[in-house]
Protein backbone atom coordinates (compact mmCIF):
# COMPACT_ATOMS: atom_id res chain seq x y z
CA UNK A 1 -20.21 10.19 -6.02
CA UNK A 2 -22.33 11.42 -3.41
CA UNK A 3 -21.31 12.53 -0.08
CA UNK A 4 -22.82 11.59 3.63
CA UNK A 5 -21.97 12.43 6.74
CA UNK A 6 -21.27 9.67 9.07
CA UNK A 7 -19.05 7.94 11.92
CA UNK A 8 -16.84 4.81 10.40
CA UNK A 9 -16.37 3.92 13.48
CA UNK A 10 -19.53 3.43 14.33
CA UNK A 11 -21.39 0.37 13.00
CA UNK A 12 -24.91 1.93 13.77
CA UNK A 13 -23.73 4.76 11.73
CA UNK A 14 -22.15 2.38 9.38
CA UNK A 15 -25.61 0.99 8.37
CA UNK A 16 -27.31 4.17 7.47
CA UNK A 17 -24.00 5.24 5.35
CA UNK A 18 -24.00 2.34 3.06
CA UNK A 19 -28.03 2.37 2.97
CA UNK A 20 -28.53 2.71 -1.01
CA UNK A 21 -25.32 2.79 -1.67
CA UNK A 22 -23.50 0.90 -4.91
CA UNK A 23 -19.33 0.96 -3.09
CA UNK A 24 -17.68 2.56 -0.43
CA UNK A 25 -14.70 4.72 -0.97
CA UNK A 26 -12.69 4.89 2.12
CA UNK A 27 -10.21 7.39 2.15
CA UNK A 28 -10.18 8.04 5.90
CA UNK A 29 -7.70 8.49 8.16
CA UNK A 30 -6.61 9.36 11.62
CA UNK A 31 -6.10 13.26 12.39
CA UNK A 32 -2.60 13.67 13.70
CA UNK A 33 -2.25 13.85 17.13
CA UNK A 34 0.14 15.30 19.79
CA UNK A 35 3.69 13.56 19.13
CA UNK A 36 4.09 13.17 23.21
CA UNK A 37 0.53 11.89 23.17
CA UNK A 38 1.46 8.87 20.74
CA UNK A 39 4.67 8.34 21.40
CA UNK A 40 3.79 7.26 25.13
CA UNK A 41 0.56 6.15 23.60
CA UNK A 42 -1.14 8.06 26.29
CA UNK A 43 -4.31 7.49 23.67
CA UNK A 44 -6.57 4.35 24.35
CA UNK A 45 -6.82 2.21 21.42
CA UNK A 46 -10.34 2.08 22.03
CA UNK A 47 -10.80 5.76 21.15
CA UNK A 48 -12.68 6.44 18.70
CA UNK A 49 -9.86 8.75 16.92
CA UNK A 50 -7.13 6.23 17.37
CA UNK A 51 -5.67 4.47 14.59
CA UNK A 52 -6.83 0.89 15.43
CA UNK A 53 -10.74 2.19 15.50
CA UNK A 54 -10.07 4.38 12.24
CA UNK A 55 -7.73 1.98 9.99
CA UNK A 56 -8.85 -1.50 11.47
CA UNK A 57 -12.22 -1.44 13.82
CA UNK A 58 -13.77 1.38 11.12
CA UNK A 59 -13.04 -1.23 8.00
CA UNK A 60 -14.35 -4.15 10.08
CA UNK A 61 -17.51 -2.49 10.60
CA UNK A 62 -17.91 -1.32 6.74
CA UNK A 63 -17.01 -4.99 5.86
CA UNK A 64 -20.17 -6.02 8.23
CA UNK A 65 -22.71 -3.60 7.16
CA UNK A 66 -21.57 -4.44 3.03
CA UNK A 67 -22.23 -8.22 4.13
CA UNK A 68 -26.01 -7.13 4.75
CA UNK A 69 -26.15 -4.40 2.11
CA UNK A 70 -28.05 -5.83 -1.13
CA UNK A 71 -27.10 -2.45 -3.22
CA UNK A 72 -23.29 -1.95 -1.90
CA UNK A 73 -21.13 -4.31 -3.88
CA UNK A 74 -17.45 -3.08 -2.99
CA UNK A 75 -14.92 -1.21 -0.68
CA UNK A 76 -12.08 0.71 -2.23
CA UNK A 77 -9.65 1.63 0.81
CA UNK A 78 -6.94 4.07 0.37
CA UNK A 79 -4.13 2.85 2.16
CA UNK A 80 -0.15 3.29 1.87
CA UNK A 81 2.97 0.98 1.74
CA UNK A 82 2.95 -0.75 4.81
CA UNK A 83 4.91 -4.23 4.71
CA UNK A 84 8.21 -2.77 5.78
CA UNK A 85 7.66 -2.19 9.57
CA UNK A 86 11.13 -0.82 9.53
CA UNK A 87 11.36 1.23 7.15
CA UNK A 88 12.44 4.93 8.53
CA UNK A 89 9.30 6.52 7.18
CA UNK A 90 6.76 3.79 8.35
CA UNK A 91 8.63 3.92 11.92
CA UNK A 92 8.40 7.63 12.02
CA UNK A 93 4.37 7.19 11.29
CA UNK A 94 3.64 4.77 14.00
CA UNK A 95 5.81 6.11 16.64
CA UNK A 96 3.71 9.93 15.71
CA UNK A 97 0.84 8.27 14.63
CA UNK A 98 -0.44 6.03 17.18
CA UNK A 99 0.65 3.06 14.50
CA UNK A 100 -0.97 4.10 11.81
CA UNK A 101 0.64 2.41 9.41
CA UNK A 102 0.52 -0.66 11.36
CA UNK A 103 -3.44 -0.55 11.76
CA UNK A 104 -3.65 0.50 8.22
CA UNK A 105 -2.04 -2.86 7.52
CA UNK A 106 -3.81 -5.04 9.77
CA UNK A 107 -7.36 -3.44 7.66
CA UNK A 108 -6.09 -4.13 4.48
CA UNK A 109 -6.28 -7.89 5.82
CA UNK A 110 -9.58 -7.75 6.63
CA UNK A 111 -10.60 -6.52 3.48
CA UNK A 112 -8.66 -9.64 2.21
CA UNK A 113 -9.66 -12.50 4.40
CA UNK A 114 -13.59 -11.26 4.26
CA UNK A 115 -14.98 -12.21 1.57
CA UNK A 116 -16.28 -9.19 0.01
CA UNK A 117 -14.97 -7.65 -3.05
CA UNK A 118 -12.46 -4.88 -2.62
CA UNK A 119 -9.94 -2.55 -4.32
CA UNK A 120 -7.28 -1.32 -1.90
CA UNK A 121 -5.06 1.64 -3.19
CA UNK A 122 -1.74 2.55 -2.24
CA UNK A 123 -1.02 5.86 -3.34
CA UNK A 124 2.43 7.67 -3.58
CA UNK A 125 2.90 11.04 -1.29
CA UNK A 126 -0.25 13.30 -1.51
CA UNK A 127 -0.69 17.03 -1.10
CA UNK A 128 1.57 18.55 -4.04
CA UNK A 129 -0.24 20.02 -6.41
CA UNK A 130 2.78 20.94 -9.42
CA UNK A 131 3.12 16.79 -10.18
CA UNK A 132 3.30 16.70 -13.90
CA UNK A 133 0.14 14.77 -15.21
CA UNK A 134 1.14 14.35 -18.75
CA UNK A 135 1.37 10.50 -18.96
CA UNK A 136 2.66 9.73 -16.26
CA UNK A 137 -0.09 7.48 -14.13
CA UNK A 138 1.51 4.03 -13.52
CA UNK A 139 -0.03 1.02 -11.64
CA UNK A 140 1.39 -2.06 -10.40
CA UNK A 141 -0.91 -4.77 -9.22
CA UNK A 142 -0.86 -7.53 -6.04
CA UNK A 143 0.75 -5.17 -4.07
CA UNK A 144 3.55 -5.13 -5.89
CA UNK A 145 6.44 -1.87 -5.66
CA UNK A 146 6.50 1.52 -7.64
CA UNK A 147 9.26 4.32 -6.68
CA UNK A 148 7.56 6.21 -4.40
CA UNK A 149 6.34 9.42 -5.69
CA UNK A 150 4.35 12.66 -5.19
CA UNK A 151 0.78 11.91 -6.83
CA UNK A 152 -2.14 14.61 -6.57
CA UNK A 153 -5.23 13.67 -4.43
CA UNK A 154 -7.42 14.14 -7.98
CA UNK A 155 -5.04 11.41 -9.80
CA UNK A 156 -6.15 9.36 -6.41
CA UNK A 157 -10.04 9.95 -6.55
CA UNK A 158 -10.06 9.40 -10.08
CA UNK A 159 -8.84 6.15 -9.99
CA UNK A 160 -10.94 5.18 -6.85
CA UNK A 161 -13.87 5.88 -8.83
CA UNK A 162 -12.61 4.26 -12.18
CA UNK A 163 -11.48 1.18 -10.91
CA UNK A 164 -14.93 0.87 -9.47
CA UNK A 165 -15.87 0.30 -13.81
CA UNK A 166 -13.46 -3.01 -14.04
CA UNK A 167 -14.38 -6.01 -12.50
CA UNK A 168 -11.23 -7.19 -12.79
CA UNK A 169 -10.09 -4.86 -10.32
CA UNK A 170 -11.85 -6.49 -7.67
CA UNK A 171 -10.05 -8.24 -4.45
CA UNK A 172 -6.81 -6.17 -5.87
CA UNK A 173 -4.19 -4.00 -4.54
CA UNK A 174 -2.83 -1.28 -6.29
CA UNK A 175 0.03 0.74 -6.23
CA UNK A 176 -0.40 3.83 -7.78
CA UNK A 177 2.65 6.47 -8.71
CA UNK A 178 3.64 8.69 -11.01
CA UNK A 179 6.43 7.69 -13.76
CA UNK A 180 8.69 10.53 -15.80
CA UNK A 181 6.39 12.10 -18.26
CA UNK A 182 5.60 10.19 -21.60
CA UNK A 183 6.22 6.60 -19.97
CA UNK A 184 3.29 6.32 -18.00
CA UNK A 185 -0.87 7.14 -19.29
CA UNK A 186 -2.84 9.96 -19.63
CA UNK A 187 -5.17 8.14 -17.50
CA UNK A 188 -5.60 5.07 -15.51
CA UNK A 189 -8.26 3.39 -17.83
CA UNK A 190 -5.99 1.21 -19.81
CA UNK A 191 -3.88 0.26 -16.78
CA UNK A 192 -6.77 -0.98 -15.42
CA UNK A 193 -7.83 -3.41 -18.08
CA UNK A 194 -4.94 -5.12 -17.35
CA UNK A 195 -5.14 -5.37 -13.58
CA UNK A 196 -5.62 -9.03 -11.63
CA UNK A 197 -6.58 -10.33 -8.66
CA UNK A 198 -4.35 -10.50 -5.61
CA UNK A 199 -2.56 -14.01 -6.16
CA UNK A 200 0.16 -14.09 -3.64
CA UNK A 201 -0.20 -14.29 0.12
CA UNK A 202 0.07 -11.20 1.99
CA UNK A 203 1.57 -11.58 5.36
CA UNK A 204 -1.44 -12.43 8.00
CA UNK A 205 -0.45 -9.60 9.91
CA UNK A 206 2.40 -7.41 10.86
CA UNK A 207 0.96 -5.55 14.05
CA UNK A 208 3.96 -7.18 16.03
CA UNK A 209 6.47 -6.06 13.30
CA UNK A 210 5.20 -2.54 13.24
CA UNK A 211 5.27 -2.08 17.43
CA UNK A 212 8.60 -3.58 17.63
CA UNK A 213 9.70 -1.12 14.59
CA UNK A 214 8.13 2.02 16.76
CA UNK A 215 10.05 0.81 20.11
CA UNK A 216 13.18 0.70 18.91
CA UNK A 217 12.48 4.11 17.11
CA UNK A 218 11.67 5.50 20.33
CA UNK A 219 14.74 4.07 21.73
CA UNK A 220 16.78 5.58 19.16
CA UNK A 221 15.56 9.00 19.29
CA UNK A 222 15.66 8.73 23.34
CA UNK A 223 19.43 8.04 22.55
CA UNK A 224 19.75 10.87 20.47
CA UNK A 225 17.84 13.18 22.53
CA UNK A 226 20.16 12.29 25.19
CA UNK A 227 23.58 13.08 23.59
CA UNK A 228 22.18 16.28 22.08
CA UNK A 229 21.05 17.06 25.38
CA UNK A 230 24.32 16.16 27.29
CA UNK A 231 26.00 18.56 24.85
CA UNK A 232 23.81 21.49 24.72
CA UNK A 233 24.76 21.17 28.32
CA UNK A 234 28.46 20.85 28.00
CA UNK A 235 28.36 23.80 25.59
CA UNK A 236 26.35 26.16 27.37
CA UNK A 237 28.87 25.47 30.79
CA UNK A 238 31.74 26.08 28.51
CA UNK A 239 30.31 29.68 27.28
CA UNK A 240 29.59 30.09 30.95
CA UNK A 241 32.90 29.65 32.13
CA UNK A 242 34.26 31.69 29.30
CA UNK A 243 32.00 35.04 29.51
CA UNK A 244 33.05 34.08 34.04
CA UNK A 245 36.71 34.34 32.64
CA UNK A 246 36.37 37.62 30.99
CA UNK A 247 34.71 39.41 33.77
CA UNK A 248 36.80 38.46 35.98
């Protein structure tokens, strides 16, 4: 795997990425931003470091530049679960994540409706390190559920490069998560012989789904917010009143 430094969301910068190249492994993302900031989506989608150009407009143009490439024969794209708009931790994203999960989606679709081969991987949580690792890799293909669980970002590189080995493992979608230790592999190479195609029809798109999700998020929290606020209020007048009483 070798390294270069470059702007996804940039197709000039695109082209000189993939020059050479035999896949793409796209495990970019959007840096967090200010809560306030996305939750009044004070952020154009047209900047560069919003989701849409990162998980949607950044995938377009690496779908593009592959189209041209004659070396670069694949895009694996590290995604996440992201076809239950209202699901608390998917809300939670987009409304402080200028709908990332949302854009994420609507990328993994282009992947799918382009034409070039692909392997999109949704991994469990990232970022623990102390995940047991004694058999206990577990795939499920087309998309399909695992439990969620707390995978290790080498578990995730290795399979993004191994999968890139099976043909088979082209135009899927994997879930990848960790199982209780002896029921899963050591590694992911014989889950991989066994992985298909994507056979059943992914929603078009969800963008609508995931917006409406974040809104009534929002209105929820501005609910809560409220209460807690009217309280803190109704407390603090009542100690008030109380330390008034005693000095008087």
């Amino acid at each position: 795997v070798t390294m270069v430094a470059g702007d996804a969301t940039d197709l000039a910068s695109c082209k000189q990425l993939v020059d050479n190249c035999d896949a793409i492994i796209a495990a970019h993302g959007p840096v967090k931003p200010p809560p306030i900031q996305s939750l009044f989506r004070l952020l154009p989608e047209s900047d560069p470091v919003h989701s849409r150009s990162v998980n949607y407009v950044a995938v377009q143009n690496m779908i593009d530049v592959v189209k041209e490439s004659k070396s670069c024969k694949r895009i694996v794209r590290v995604t996440g679960k992201g076809e239950e708009p209202t699901a608390f931790f998917t809300v939670l994203i987009n409304m402080l994540g200028n709908m990332a999960k949302a854009w994420n989606y609507e990328g993994e679709q282009l992947l799918r409706t382009s034409g070039v081969d692909y392997t999109i991987i949704r991994p469990g949580v990232m970022g623990r390190n102390d995940v047991p690792t004694n058999k206990v890799r577990a795939l499920a293909d087309n998309g399909q559920d695992l439990k969620v669980t707390a995978v290790t970002h080498s578990q995730i590189a290795e399979l993004c490069c191994d999968c890139l080995d099976y043909s088979n493992a082209a135009k899927s979608t994997l879930t990848a998560m960790n199982v209780d230790e002896g029921l899963g592999e050591d590694s992911y190479a014989p889950l991989l012989e066994n992985v298909k195609a994507d056979s059943r029809e992914f929603p078009s798109t969800l963008l609508e789904e995931h917006k409406r999700g974040a809104r009534n998020g929002a209105v929820i929290l501005a609910s809560f917010l409220a209460v807690f606020a009217g309280v803190s209020v109704a407390v603090l007048k009542s100690i008030s009143g109380f330390i008034l009483g005693i000095f008087h």
